[in-house]
Coordinates of C-alpha atoms and ligand atoms in Angstrom, one line a residue:
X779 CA 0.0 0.0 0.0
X780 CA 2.5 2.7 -0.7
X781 CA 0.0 5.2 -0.6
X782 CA -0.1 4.4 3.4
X783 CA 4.0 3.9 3.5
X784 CA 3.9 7.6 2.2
X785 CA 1.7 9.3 5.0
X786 CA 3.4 7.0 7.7
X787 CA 6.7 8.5 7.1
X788 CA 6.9 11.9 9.5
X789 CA 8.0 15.2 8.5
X790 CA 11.8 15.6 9.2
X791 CA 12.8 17.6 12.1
X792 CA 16.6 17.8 12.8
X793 CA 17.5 17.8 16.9
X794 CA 21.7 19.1 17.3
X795 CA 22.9 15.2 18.6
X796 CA 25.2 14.4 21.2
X797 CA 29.0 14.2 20.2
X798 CA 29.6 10.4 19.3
X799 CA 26.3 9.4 19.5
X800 CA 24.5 7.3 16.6
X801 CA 23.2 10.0 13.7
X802 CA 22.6 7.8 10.5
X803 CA 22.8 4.4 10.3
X804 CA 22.4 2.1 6.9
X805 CA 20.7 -0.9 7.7
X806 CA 21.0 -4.4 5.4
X807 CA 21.1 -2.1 2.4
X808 CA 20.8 -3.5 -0.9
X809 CA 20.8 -2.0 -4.2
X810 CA 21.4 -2.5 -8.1
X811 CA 21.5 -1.4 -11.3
X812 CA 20.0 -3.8 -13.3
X813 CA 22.1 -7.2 -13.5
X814 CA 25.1 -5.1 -11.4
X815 CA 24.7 -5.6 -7.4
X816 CA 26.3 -2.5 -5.9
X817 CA 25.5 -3.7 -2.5
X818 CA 23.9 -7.0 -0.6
X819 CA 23.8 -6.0 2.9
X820 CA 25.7 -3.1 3.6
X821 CA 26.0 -2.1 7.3
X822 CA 27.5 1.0 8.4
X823 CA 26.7 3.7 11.2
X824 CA 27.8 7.3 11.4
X825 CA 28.6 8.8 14.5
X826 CA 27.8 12.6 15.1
X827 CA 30.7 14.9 15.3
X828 CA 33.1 12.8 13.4
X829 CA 34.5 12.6 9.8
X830 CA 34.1 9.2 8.5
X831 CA 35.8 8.1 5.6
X832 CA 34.6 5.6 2.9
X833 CA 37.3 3.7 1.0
X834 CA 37.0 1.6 -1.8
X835 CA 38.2 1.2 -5.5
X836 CA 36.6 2.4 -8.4
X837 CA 32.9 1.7 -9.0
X838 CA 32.2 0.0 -5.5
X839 CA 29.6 2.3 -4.6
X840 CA 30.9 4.7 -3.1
X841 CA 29.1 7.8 -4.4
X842 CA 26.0 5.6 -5.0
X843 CA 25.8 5.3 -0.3
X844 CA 26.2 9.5 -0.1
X845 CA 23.2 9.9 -2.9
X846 CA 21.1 7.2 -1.3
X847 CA 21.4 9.6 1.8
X848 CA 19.7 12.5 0.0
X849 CA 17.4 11.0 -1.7
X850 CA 19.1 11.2 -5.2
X851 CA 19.3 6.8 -5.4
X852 CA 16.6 4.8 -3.6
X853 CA 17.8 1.3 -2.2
X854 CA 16.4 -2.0 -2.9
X855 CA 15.9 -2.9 -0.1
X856 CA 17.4 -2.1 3.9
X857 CA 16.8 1.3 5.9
X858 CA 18.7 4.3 6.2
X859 CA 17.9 5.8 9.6
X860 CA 18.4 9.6 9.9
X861 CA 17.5 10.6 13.9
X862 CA 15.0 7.8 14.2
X863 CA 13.6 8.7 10.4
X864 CA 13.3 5.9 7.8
X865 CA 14.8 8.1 5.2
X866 CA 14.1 5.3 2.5
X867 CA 9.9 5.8 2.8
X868 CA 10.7 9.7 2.6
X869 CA 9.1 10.9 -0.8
X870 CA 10.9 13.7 -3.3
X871 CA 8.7 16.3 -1.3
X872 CA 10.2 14.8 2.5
X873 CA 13.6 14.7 1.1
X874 CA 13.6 18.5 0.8
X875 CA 14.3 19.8 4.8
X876 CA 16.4 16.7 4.8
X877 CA 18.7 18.9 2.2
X878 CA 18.7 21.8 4.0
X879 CA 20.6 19.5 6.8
X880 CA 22.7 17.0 4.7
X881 CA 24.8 18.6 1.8
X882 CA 26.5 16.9 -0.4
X883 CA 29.8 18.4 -2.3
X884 CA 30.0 17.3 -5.8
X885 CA 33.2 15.8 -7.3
X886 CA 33.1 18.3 -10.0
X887 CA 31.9 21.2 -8.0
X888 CA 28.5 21.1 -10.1
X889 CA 28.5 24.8 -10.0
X890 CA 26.0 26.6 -12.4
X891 CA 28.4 28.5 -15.6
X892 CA 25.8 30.8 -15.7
X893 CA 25.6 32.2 -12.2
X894 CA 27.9 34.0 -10.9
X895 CA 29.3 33.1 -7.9
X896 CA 27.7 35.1 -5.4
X897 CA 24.4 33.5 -6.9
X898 CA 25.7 30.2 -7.2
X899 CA 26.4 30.4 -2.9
X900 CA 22.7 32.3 -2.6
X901 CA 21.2 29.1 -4.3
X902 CA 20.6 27.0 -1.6
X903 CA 19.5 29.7 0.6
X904 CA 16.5 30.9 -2.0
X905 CA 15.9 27.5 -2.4
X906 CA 15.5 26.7 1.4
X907 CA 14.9 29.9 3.0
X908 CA 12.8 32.1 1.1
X909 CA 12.3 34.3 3.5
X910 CA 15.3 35.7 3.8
X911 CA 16.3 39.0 2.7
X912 CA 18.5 40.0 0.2
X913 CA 20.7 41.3 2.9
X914 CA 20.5 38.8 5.0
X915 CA 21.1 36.2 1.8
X916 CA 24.4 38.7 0.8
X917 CA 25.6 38.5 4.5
X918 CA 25.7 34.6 4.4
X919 CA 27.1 34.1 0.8
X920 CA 29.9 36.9 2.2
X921 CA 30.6 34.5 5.2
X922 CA 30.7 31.4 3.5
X923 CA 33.1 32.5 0.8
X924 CA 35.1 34.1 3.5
X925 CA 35.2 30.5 5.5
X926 CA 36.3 28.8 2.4
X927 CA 39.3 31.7 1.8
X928 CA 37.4 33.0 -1.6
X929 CA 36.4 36.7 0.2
X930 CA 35.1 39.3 -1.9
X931 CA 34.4 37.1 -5.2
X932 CA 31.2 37.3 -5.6
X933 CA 31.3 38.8 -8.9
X934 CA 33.1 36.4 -10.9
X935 CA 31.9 33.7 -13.5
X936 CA 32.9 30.1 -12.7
X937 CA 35.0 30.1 -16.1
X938 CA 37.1 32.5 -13.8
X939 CA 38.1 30.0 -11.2
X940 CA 40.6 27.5 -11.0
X941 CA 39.8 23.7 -10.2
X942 CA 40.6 24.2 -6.4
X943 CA 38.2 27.8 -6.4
X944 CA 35.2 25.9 -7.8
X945 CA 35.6 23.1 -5.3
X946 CA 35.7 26.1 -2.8
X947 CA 32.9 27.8 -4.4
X948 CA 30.8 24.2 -4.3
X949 CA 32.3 23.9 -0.6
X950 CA 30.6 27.6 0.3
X951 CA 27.5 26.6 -1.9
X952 CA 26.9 23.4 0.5
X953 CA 27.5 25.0 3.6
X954 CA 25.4 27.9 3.0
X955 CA 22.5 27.0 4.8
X956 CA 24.8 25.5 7.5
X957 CA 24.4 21.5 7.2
X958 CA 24.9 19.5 10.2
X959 CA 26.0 16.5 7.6
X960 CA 28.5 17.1 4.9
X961 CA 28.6 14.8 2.3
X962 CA 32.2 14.8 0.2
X963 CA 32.5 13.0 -3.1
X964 CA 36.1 13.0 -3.8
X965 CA 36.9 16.2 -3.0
X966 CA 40.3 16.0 -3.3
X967 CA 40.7 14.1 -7.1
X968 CA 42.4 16.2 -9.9
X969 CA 43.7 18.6 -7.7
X970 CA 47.4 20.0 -7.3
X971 CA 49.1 18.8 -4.0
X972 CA 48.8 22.5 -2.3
X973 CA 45.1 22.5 -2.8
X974 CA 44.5 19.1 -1.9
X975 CA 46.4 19.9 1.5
X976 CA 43.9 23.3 1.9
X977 CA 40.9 21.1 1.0
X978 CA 41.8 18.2 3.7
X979 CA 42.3 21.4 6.1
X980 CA 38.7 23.0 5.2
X981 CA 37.3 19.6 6.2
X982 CA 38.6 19.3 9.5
X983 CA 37.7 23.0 9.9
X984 CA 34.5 22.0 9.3
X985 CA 34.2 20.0 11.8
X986 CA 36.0 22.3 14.6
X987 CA 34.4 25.6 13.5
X988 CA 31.0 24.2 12.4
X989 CA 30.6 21.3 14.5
X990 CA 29.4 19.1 11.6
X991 CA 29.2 15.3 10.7
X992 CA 31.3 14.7 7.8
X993 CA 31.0 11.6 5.0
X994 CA 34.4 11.4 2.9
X995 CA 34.4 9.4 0.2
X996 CA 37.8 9.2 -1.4
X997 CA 40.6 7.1 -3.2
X998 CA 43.1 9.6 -1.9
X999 CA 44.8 7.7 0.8
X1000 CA 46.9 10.7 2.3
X1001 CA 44.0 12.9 2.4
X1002 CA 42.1 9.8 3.9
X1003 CA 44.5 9.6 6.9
X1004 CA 44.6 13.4 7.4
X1005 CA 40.8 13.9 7.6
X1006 CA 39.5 10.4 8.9
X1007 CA 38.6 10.1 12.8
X1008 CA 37.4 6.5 11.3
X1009 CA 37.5 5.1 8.0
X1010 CA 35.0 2.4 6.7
X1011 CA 36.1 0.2 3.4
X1012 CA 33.5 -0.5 0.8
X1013 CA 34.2 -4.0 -1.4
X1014 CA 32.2 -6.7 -2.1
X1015 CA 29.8 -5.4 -1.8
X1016 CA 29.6 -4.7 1.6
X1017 CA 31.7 -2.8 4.1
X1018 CA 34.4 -5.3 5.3
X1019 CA 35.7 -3.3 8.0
X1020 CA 35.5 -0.1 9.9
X1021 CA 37.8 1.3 12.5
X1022 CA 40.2 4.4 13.4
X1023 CA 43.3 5.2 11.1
X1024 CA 45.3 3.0 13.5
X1025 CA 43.2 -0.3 13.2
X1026 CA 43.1 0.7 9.4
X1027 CA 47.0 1.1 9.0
X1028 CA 47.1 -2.3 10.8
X1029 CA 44.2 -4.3 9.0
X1030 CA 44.6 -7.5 7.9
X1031 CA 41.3 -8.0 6.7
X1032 CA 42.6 -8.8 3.3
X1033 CA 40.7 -6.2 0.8
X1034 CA 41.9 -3.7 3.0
X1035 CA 45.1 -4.8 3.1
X1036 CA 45.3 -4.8 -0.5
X1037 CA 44.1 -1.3 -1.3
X1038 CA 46.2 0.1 1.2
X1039 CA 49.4 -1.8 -0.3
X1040 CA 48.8 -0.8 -3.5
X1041 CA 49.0 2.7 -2.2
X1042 CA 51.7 2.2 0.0
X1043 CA 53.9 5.0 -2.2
X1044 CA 51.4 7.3 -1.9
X1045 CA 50.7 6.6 1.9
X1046 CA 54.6 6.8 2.7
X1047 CA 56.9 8.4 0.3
X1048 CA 59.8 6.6 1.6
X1049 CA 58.3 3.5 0.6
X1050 CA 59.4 4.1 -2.5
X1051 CA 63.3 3.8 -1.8
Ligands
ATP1920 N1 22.4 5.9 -12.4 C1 23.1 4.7 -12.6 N2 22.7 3.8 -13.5 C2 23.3 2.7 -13.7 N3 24.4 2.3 -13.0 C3 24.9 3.2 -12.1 C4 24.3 4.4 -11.8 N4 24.9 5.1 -10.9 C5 26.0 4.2 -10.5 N5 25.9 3.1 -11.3 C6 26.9 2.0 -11.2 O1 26.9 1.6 -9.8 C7 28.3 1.3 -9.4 C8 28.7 2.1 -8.3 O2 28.8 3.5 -8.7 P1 29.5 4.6 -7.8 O3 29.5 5.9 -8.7 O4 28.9 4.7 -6.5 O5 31.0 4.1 -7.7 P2 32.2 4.7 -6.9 O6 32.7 3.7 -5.9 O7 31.8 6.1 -6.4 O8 33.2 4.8 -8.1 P3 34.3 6.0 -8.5 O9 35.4 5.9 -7.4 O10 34.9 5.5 -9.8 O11 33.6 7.3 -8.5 C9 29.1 1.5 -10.7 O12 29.3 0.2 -11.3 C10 28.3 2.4 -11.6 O13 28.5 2.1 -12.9

């Protein structure tokens, strides 16, 4: 009866969690794309407060768990519980206010040419507090750009910007309505080792200035291991383990001990001698 399901599910009210404490949690999820299982039963819980990282190689699902979480995939099957909230009987409509809590920052920055990026950073707010006012819409989009160290460039075009701006710009542009979840889809790939290194530091400031619950999801092992209070390793479609950096640099559950071998250079330059 799924027009019942749709009026069980209650209207999404977010309550500031204690530190540590359970804040989502995916439950037996399963999920595929036609004949291609992404998942079986994937188990993983995120704690409030803390950056989690989600390894895995390329095409594991990775980016597929952080969109399930806003509503842009829908599971098979399983339960992603958001503060008590069945987040998979949410409809389009229900998944708005969870937006407004849980942003996601695209791998490509997903900015819109168009806009400017003042306007770009004022999306979110229009979008989610219309009644704002234009001052009070300028103030934010002039704090948020300040946070991310872009102050004052409200005026230009996102042809303008460098890689490392517009994943600033799409940084500022999530945080704008101040998220207690950030979501992070690689937001370190393609970019030069200076800005990776000021991206890893804009995530832990994050969660120091902000307070916020941060997802990673990354192939970048250093910026893993810089950012990660735990990490959580996606293959086979399952998460095979989850621990701190420590248990992580010590695994010997065998896929993780094969990612992180094969990245072993990149982990520890001297490794390389
Ligand atoms: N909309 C879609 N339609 C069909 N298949 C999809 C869709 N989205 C993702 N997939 C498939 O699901 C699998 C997981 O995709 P996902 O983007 O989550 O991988 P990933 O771990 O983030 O990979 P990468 O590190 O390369 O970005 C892939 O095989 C992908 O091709």
């Amino acid at each position: 009866m799924p027009f019942l399901r749709r009026r069980e599910a209650p209207s999404f009210e977010f309550h500031r969690p204690t530190p540590g404490t359970r804040l989502i949690h995916f439950e037996h999820l399963r999920k595929a794309f036609g004949t291609k299982r992404v998942y079986d039963d994937l188990e993983l819980e995120v704690r409030a407060g803390e950056t989690l990282v989600v390894l895995g190689g390329s095409g594991t699902g990775k980016s597929v768990l952080l969109k399930c979480l806003i509503g842009l995939q829908r599971p098979d099957d399983g339960r992603i519980v958001f503060q008590g909230h069945d987040l998979t009987r949410f409809s389009e409509e229900e998944f708005i206010p969870v937006r407004r809590h849980v942003a996601m920052v695209f791998q490509g920055a997903a900015l819109f040419d168009s806009l400017c990026v003042g306007e770009n950073v004022a999306y979110p707010l229009r979008e989610h507090f219309p009644e704002m006012t234009p001052d009070e819409v300028r103030a934010r989009v002039a704090e948020k750009l300040a946070l991310v160290n872009l102050p004052g460039t409200e005026q230009l075009m996102p042809a303008d910007l460098s890689g490392g701006m517009k994943k600033r710009v799409g940084l500022a542009r999530a945080i704008a309505t101040n998220p207690e979840v950030i979501l992070w889809d690689e937001p370190t790939t393609g970019l030069d080792p200076v800005t990776t290194q000021s991206i890893n530091a804009m995530i832990n400031s994050m969660k120091t200035k902000l307070g916020s619950t941060s997802i990673v999801v990354t192939h970048d092992l250093v910026s893993a291991f810089s950012v990660g209070d735990r990490m959580a390793m996606l293959a086979e479609r399952r998460i095979v383990q989850v621990g701190t950096r420590e248990e992580f640099r010590h695994s010997q559950v065998p896929e993780v001990r094969a990612f992180l071998d094969a990245r072993r250079v990149e982990l520890e330059p001297g490794a390389a001698s």
